[in-house]
Structure formats: structure tokens, C-alpha cells
mmCIF file of C-alpha atoms and ligand atoms in Angstrom:
data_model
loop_
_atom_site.group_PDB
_atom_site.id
_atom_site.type_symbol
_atom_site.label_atom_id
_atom_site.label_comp_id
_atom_site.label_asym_id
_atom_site.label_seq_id
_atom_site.Cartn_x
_atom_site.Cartn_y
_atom_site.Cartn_z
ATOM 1 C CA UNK A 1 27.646 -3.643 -5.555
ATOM 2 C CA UNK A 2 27.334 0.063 -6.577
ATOM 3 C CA UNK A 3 24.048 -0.418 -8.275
ATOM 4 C CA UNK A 4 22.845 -1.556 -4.591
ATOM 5 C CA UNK A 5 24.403 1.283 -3.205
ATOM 6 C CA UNK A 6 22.979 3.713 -5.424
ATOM 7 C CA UNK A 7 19.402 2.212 -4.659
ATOM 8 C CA UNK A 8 19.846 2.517 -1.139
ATOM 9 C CA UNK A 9 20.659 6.382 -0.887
ATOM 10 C CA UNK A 10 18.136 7.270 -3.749
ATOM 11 C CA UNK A 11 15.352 9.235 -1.955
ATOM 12 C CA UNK A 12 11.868 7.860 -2.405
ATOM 13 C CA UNK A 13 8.251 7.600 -1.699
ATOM 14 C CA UNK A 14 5.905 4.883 -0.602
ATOM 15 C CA UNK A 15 2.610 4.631 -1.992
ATOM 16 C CA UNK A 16 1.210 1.528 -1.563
ATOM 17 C CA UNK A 17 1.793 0.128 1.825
ATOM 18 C CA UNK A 18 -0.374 -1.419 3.803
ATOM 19 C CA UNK A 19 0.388 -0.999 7.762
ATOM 20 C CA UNK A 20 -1.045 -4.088 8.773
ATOM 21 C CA UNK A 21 1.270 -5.676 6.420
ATOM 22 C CA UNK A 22 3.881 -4.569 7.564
ATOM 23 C CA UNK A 23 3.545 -6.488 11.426
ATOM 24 C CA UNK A 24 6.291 -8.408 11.619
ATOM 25 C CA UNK A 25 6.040 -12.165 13.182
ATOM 26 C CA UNK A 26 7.908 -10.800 16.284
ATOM 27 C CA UNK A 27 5.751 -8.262 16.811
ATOM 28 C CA UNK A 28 2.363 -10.567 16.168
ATOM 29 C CA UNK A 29 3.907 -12.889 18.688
ATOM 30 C CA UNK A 30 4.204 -10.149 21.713
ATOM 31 C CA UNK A 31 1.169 -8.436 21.035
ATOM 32 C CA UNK A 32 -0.837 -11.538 20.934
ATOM 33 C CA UNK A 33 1.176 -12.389 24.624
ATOM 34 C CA UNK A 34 0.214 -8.937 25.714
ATOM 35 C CA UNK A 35 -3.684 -8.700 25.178
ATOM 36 C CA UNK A 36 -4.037 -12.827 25.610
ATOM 37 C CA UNK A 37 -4.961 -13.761 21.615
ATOM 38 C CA UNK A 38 -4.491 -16.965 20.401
ATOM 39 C CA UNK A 39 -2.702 -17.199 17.078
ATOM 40 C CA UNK A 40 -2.827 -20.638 15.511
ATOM 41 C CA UNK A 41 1.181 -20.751 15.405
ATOM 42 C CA UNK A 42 3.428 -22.212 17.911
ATOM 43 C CA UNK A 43 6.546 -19.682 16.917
ATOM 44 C CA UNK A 44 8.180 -17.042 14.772
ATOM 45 C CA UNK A 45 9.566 -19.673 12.448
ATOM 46 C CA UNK A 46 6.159 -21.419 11.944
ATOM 47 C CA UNK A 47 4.430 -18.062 10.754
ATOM 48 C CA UNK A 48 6.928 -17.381 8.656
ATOM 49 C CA UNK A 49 6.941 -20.883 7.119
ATOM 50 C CA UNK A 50 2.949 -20.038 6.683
ATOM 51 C CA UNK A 51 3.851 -17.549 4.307
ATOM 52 C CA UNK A 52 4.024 -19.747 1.311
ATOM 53 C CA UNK A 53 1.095 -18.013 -1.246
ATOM 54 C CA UNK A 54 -0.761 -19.831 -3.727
ATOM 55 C CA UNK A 55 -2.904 -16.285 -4.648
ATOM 56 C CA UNK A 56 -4.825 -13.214 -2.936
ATOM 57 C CA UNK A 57 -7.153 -15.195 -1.034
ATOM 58 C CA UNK A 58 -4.633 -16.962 0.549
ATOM 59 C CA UNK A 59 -2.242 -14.173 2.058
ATOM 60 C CA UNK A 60 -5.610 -12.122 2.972
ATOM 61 C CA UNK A 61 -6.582 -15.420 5.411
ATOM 62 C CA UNK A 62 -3.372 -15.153 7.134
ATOM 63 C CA UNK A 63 -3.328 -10.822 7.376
ATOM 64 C CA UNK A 64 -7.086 -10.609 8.692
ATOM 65 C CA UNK A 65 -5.896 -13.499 11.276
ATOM 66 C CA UNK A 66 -2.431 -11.524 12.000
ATOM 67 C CA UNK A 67 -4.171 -8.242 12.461
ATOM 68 C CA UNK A 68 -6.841 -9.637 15.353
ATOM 69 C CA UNK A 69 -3.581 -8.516 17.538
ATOM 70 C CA UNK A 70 -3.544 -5.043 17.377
ATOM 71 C CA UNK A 71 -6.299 -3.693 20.053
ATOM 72 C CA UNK A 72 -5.279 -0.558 21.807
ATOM 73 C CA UNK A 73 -3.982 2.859 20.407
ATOM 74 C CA UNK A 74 -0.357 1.784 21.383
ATOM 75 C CA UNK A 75 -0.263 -0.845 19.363
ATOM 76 C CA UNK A 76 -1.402 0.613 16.177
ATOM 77 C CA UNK A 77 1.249 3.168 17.100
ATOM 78 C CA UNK A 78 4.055 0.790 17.875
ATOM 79 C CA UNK A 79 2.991 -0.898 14.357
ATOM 80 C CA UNK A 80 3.580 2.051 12.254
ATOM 81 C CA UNK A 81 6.333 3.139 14.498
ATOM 82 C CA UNK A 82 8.447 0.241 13.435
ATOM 83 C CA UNK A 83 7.355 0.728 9.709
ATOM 84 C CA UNK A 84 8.720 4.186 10.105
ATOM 85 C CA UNK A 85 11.773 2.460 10.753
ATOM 86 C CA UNK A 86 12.181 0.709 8.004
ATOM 87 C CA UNK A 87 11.356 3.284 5.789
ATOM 88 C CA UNK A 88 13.635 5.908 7.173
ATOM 89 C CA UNK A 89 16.754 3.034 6.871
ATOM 90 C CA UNK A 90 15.683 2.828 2.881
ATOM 91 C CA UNK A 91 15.637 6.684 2.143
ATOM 92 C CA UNK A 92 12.157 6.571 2.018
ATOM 93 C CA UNK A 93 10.999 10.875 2.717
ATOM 94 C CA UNK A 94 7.303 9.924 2.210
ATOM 95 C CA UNK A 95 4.665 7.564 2.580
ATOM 96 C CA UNK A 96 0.767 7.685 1.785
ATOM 97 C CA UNK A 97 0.170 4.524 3.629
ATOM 98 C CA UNK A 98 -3.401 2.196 3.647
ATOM 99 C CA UNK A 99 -4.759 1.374 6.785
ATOM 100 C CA UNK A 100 -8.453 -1.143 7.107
ATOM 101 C CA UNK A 101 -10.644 -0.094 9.286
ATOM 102 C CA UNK A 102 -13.466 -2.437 8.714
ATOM 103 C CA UNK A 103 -10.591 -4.900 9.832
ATOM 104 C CA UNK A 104 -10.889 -3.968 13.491
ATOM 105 C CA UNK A 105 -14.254 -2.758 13.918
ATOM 106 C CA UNK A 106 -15.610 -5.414 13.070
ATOM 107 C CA UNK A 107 -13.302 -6.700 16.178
ATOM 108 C CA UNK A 108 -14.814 -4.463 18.053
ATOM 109 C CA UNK A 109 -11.952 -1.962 18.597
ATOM 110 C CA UNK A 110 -13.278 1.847 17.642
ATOM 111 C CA UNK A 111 -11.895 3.549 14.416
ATOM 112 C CA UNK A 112 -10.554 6.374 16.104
ATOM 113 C CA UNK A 113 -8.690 4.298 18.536
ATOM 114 C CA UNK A 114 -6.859 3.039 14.909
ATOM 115 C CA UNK A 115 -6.668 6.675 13.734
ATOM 116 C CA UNK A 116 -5.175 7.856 16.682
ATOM 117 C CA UNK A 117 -2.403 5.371 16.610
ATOM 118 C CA UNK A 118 -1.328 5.765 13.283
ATOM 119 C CA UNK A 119 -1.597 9.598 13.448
ATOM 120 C CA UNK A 120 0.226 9.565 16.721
ATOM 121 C CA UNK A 121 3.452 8.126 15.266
ATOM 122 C CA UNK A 122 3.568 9.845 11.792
ATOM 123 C CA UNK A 123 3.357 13.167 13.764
ATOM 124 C CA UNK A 124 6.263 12.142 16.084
ATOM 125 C CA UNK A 125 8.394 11.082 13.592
ATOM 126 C CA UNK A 126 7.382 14.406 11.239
ATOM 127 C CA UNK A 127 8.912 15.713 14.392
ATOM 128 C CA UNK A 128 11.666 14.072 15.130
ATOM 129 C CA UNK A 129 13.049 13.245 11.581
ATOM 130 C CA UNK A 130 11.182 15.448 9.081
ATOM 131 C CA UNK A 131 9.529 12.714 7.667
ATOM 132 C CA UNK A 132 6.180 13.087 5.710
ATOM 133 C CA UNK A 133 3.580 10.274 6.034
ATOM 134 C CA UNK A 134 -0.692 10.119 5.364
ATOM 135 C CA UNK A 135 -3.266 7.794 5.516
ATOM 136 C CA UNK A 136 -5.707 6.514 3.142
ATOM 137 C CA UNK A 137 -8.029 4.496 4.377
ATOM 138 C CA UNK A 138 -9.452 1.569 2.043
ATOM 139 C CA UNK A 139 -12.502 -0.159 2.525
ATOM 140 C CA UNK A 140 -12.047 -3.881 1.926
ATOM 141 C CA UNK A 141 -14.374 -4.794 -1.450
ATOM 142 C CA UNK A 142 -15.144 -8.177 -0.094
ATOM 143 C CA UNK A 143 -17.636 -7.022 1.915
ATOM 144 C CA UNK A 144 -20.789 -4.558 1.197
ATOM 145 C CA UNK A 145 -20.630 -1.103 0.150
ATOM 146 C CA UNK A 146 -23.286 -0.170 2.776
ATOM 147 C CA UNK A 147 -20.311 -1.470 5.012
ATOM 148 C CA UNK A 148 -18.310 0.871 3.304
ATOM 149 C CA UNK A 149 -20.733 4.151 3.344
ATOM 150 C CA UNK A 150 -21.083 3.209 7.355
ATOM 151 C CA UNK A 151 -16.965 3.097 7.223
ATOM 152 C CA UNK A 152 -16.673 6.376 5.895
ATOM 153 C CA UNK A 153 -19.672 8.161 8.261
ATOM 154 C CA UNK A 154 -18.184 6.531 10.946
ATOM 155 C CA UNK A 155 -14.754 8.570 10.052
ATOM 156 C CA UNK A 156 -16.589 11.899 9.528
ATOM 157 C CA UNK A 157 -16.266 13.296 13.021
ATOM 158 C CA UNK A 158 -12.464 12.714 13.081
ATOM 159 C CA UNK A 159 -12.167 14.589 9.784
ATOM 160 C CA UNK A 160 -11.052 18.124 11.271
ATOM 161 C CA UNK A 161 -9.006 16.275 13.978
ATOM 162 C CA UNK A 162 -6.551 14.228 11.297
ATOM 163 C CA UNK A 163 -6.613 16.870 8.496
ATOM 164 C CA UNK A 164 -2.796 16.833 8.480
ATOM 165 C CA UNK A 165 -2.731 13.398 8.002
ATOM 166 C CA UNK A 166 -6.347 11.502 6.585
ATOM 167 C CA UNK A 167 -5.636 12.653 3.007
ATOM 168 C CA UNK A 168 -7.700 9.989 0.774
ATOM 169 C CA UNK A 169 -9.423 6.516 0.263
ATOM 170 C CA UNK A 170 -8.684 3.033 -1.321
ATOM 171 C CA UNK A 171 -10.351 -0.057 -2.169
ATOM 172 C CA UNK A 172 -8.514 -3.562 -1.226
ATOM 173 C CA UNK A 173 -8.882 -7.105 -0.184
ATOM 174 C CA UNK A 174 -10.040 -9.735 -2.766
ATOM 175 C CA UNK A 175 -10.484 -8.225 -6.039
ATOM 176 C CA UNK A 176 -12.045 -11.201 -8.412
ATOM 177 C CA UNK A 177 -15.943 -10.989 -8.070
ATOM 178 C CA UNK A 178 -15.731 -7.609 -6.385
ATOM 179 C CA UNK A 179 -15.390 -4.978 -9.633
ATOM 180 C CA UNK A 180 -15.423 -1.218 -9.035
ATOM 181 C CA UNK A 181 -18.604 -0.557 -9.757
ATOM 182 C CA UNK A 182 -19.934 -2.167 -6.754
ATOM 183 C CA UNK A 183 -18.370 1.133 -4.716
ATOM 184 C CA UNK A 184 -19.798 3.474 -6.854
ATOM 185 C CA UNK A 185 -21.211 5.379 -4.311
ATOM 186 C CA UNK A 186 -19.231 5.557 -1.525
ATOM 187 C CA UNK A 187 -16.244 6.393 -4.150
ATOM 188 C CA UNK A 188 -18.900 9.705 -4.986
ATOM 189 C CA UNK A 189 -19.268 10.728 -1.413
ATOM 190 C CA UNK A 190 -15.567 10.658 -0.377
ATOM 191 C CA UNK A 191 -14.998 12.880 -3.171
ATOM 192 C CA UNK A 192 -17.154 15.314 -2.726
ATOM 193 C CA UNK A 193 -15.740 15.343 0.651
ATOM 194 C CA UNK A 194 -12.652 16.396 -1.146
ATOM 195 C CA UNK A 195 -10.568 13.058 -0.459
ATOM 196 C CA UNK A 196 -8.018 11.654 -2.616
ATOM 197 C CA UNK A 197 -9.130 8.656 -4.475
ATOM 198 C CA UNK A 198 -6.845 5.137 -5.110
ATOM 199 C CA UNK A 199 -8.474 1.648 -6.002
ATOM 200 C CA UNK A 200 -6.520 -1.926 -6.194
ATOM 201 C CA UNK A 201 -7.336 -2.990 -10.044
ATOM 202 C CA UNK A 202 -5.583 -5.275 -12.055
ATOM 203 C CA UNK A 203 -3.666 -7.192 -9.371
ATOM 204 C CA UNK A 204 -4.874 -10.313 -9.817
ATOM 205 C CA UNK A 205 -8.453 -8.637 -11.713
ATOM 206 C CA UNK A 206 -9.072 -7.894 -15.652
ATOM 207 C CA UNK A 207 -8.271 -5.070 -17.425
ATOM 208 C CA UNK A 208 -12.494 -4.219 -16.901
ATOM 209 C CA UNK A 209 -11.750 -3.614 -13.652
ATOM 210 C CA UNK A 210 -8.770 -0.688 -14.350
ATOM 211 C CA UNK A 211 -11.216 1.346 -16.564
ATOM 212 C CA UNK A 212 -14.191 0.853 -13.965
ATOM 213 C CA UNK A 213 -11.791 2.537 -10.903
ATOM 214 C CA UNK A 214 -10.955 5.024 -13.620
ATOM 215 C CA UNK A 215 -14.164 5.876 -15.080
ATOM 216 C CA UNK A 216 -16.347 4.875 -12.578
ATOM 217 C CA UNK A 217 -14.761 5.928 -9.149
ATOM 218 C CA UNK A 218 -12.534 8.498 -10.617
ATOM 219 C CA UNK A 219 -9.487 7.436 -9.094
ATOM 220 C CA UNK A 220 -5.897 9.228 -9.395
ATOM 221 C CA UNK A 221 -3.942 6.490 -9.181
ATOM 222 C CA UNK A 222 -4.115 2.703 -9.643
ATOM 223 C CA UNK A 223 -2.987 0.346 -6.999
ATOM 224 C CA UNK A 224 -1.200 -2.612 -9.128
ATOM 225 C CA UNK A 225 -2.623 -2.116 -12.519
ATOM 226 C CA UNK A 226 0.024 -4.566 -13.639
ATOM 227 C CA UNK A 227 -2.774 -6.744 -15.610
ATOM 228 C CA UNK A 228 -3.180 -3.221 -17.952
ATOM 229 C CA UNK A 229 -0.573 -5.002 -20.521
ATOM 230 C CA UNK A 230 -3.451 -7.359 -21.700
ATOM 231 C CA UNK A 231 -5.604 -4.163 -23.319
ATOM 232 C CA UNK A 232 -3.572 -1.790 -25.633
ATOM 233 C CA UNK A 233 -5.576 0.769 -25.432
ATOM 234 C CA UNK A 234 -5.887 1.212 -22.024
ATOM 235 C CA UNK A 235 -1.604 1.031 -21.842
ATOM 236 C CA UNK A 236 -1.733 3.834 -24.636
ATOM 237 C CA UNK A 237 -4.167 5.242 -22.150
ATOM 238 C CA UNK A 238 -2.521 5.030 -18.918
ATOM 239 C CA UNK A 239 0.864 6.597 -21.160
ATOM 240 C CA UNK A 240 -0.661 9.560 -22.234
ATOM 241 C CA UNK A 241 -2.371 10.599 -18.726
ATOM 242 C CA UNK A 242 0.596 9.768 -16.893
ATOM 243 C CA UNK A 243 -1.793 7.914 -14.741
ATOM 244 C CA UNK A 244 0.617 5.806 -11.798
ATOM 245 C CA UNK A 245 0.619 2.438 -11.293
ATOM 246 C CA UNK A 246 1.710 1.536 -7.308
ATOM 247 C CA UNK A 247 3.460 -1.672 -8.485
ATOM 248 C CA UNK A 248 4.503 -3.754 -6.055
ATOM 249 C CA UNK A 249 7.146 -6.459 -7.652
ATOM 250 C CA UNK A 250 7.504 -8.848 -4.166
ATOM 251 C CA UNK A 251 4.087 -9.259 -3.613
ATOM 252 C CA UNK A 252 3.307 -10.029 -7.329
ATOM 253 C CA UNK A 253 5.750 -13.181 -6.599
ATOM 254 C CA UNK A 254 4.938 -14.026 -3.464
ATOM 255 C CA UNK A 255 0.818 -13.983 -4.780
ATOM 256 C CA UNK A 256 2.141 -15.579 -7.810
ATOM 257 C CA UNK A 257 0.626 -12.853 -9.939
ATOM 258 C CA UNK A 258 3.776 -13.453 -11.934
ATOM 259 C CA UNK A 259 5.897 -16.679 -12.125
ATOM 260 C CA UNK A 260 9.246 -15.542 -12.012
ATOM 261 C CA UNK A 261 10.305 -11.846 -11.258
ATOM 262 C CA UNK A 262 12.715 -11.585 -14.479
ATOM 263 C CA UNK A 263 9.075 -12.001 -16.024
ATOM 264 C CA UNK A 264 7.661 -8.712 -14.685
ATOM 265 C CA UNK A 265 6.067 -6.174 -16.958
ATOM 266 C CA UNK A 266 7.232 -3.133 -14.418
ATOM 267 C CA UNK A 267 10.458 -2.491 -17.041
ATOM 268 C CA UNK A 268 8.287 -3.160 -20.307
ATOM 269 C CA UNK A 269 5.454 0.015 -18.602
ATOM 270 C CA UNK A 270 8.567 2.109 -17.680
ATOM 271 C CA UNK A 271 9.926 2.154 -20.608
ATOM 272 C CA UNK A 272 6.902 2.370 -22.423
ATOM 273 C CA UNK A 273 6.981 5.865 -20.306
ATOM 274 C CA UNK A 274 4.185 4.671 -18.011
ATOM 275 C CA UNK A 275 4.090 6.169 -14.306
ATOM 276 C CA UNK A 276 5.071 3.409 -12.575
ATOM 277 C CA UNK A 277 6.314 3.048 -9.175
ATOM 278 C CA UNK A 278 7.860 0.414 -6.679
ATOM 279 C CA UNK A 279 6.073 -0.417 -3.728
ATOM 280 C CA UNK A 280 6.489 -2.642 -0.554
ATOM 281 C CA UNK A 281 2.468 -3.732 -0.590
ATOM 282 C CA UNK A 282 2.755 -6.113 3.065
ATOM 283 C CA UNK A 283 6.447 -6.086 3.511
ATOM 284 C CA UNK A 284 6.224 -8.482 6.185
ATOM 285 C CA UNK A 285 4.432 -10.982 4.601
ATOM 286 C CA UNK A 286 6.292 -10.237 0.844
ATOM 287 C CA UNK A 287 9.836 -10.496 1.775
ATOM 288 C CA UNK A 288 11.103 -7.010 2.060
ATOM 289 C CA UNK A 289 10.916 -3.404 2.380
ATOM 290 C CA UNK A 290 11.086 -0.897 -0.346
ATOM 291 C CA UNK A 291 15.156 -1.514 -0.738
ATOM 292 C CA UNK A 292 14.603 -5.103 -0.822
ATOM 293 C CA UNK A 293 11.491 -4.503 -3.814
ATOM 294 C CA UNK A 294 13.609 -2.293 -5.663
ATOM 295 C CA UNK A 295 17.292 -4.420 -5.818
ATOM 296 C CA UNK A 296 15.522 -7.766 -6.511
ATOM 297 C CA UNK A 297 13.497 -5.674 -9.189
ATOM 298 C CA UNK A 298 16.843 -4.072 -10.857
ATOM 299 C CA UNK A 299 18.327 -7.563 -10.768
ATOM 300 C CA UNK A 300 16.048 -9.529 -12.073
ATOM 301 C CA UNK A 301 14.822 -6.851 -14.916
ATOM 302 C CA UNK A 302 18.594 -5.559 -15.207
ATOM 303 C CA UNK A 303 17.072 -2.034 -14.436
ATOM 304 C CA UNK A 304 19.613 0.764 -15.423
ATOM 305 C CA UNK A 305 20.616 4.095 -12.897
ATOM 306 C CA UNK A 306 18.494 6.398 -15.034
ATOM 307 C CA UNK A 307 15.348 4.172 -14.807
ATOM 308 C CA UNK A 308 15.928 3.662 -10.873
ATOM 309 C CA UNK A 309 16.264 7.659 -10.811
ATOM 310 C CA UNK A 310 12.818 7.854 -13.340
ATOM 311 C CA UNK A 311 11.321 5.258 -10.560
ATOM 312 C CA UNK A 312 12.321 7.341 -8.112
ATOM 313 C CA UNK A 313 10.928 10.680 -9.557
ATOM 314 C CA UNK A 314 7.970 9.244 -10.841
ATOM 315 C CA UNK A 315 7.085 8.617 -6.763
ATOM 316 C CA UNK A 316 6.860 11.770 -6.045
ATOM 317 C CA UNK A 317 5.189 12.849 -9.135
ATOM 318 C CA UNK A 318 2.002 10.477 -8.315
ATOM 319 C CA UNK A 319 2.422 11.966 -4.487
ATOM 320 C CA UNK A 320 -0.360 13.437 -3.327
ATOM 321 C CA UNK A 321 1.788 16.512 -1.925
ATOM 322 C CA UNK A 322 2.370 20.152 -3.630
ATOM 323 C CA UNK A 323 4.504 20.667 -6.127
ATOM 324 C CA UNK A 324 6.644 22.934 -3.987
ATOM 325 C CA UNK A 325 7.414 19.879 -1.588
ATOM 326 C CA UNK A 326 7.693 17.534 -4.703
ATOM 327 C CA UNK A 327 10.895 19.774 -5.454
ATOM 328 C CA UNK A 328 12.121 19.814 -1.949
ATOM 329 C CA UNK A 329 12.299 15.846 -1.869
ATOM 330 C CA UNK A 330 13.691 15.583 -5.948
HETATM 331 N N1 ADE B 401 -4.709 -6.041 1.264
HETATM 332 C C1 ADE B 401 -3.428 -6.067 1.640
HETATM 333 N N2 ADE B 401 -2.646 -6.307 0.591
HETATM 334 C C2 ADE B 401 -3.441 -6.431 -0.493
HETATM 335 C C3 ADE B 401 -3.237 -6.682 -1.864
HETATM 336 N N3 ADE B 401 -2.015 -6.871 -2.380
HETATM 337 N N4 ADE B 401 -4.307 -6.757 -2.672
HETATM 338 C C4 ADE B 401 -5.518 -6.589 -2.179
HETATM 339 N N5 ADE B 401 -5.783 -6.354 -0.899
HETATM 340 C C5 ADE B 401 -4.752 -6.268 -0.058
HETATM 341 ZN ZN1 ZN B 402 -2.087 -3.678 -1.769
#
């Protein structure tokens, strides 16, 4: 239909993708082949019948097991290669996307053989197709913050190398039980570093949780946030600051965050004039790219043009880019 149409040439940008989540079973299959790991599937069709989410915890099991796979530079390369891809096929100009260090050194494999392949192939395809991609990367909250402090020190020396590209951090993995507040510090060093700052709160977390990445950490954006609706004033809050929620309607479903998509709150916080994007989240684990989040999200929440143009623009308003490239793209 046209309202598919129009989706699929509206320009857009990415902001909460992670590119581990976005390995496709095919590709999990031949790199597992290639560097001899043994993935507790016998095919394609039994990962994908794996995906079947009862929450967080759940889907994170199966990612940290999927991403044991990726070893060499190549392969972090081909990964976010093939993300590229997709992303160039849905209009999308730019993506800030979240990579996990912590989830391969603790393999063994060195962070700046991770850096290097996702640098590698969002500087070829800045070549080759003018397309505009960075890297945040998150530390997972499941795990200590002196883990995280060692994550980030561990990054300093690559700093001046991926300057272009290493714009900010994140916070992710399982959210319940691990608050903001626990990050405190390592939140305060990357910003006096002069790193952009993003935290996961709200996904499946309380509304605590959104004012502690706020107020505590200092992020710029919220990753989720969609559990805001259950505090008033932090909604009238998030309104009147603009503040942007990366929404991400698929996964919510898939990690039954909400029942039913026509039950999503992501047209109630738009029209409430909330900052709230569309976002892929693990697009090989969620069903879908970003086309794919934002037709099943205009169907099921009978989304008008102007609010999938406001969607749209609101993108590259919570973009970590200038202003001047802000008009370029919109
Ligand atoms: N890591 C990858 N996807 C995530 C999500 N949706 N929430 C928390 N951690 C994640
Ligand atoms: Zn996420």
C-alpha cells in the first residue's frame, strides 16, 4: 500500500541497534563452521524456532551464546557489513549503533580487534555510499562496574585512532536488579572524557530507573523508556526537555514487554509530543529491520503520514550529529 511505500523512502536514523543483534542465523551458522564453535543448534530453522521470548533474560541467553562466533576482525566487519545492508535498503542515512565489548573479552578476543572491525566497515561504506554510522559502546549492567571502569581504560588508547567513529557510551543487558546508580562512576569518567552518554531504562525496569540514568548518569537520551507512562511527572518531564526515547516496538513484543503491538504506548508519547523514535534493537532476533519496526508499528497503532514524518525528524533531532548535517539528512 502507499502508506508502506511512503515508509520505505522516508529517510531515517538508527539509534538503538545493537550489532550483535543483528547476526543473522546464516551468518552464526558459517562463522561457527569457520573458526570450529559449537552452537547448540542443528540448523537455521532450529535457531530461529529458539527465538520464542518469554522476557530479557531469555533473548540475552541466546545473544551472549550467538555472539561466541565472532573472533577475528573480519568477522566483526562482515557483521556490520551486512547490517549496513539492511539499513541502506530501508533509507536509513545514519546509525549510532551499540556494540559489547565485555561480550568478547571476556572470550578472550582483544577490544580493538572488535573496534577495528566495526570501524573498518562504517568507513568503507561512508565511502562508498555516503553513509554516516558511530559506535557507542555499552557496558553490560549485569556484571560489575569495576568491569566496566576496566572496559572503558581498556578503550582509552584507541580513543585518537576511532575519533571519527567512537562517539559515546551505553548501559545494556538485564536491567531488573541492576539500577543506574550502580554505574555511577564509570558514567562520570566517560563524560569527562567528553563521550556521549545513553542508558537502557524502562524496558522491562521502573520508572526509578529513568530518573536515576537521567539524574544520576546524565544521560542524553533514553534507550526504551517505554515504562515512563506509569509516572506523570516524569512524561510531563521527558515532554518538556524533548528528552528521546529509542523505542524499539518489535523487540517490546518479541520480550513481551507489551502483549499485543496495537497496545503500544509509542503513539500515546508521540502525540503527547514526546521525542520518540523507532528502532530495530536485535533485528535478527526481533523480526525485522527498521522498515519492518516501523510498518507493523503504523499498522497496528494506525500511525498517520505526518506522525511517520515527526518519527522520522525526531531521529535526527536526538542524533548525536551537528545541526548543519541534521539539515542535510531532513
Ligand atoms: N542487549 C541487547 N538488546 C538488549 C535489550 N533490548 N535490552 C537490554 N540489553 C540488550
Ligand atoms: Zn537495546
Amino acid at each position: 500500500t502507499s502508506l508502506h511505500d511512503f515508509i520505505q523512502h522516508l529517510p531515517k536514523a538508527e539509534l538503538h541497534l545493537h550489532i550483535e543483534g543483528s547476526l543473522e542465523p546464516e551468518m552464526m551458522f558459517e562463522l561457527a563452521k569457520k573458526n570450529q564453535v559449537s552452537l547448540p543448534y542443528a540448523s537455521v530453522e532450529e535457531v530461529r524456532a529458539a527465538y520464542d521470548f518469554a522476557d530479557l533474560q531469555s533473548f540475552l541467553d541466546l545473544y551472549y551464546a550467538g555472539a561466541a562466533v565472532l573472533q577475528t576482525e573480519q568477522d566483526f566487519f562482515d557483521l556490520t557489513h551486512a547490517y549496513i545492508q539492511r539499513a541502506l535498503a530501508d533509507q536509513v542515512r545514519h546509525v549510532e549503533l551499540f556494540f559489547d565489548p565485555q561480550t568478547h573479552t571476556a572470550r578472550g578476543i582483544a577490544i580493538a580487534t572488535v573496534f577495528a572491525g566495526i570501524a573498518r566497515a562504517l568507513r568503507e561504506a561512508k565511502a562508498q555510499h555516503g553513509f554516516s554510522g558511530t559506535m557507542i559502546m555499552c557496558f553490560l549492567r549485569h556484571l560489575s562496574e569495576e568491569d566496566a571502569i576496566a572496559t572503558l581504560e581498556a578503550a582509552l588508547p584507541l580513543r585518537d585512532a576511532y575519533a571519527d567513529v567512537w562517539i559515546g557510551v551505553g548501559l545494556d543487558s538485564a536491567e531488573v536488579g541492576n539500577p543506574p546508580e550502580k554505574f555511577t562512576h564509570v558514567f562520570t569518567l566517560a563524560q569527562a572524557m567528553g563521550l556521549h552518554l545513553v542508558a537502557h531504562a524502562g524496558e522491562e525496569g521502573p520508572p526509578a530507573y529513568i530518573h536515576g540514568a537521567l539524574d544520576v548518569l546524565q544521560v542524553e537520551r533514553i534507550d526504551h523508556g517505554v515504562r515512563a507512562e506509569e509516572d506523570a511527572a516524569l512524561m510531563q518531564r521527558l515532554q518538556q526537555t524533548r528528552m528521546p526515547l529509542t523505542v524499539c516496538p518489535l523487540s517490546n513484543l518479541k520480550l513481551c514487554v507489551v502483549k499485543d503491538l496495537r497496545e503500544h504506548n509509542l503513539a500515546r508519547m508521540l502525540r503527547d509530543g514526546l521525542c520518540v523514535t523507532i528502532n530495530s534493537d536485535d533485528p535478527a532476533y526481533f523480526g525485522g529491520y527498521m522498515n519492518t519496526n516501523f510498518i507493523a508499528t503504523a499498522d497496528a497503532l494506525d500511525l498517520s503520514k505526518a506522525e511517520l514524518v515527526q518519527l522520522a525528524r525526531n531521529s535526527f533531532e536526538a542524533a548525536f550529529v551537528s545541526d548543519e548535517q541534521k539539515q542535510v539528512w531532513f
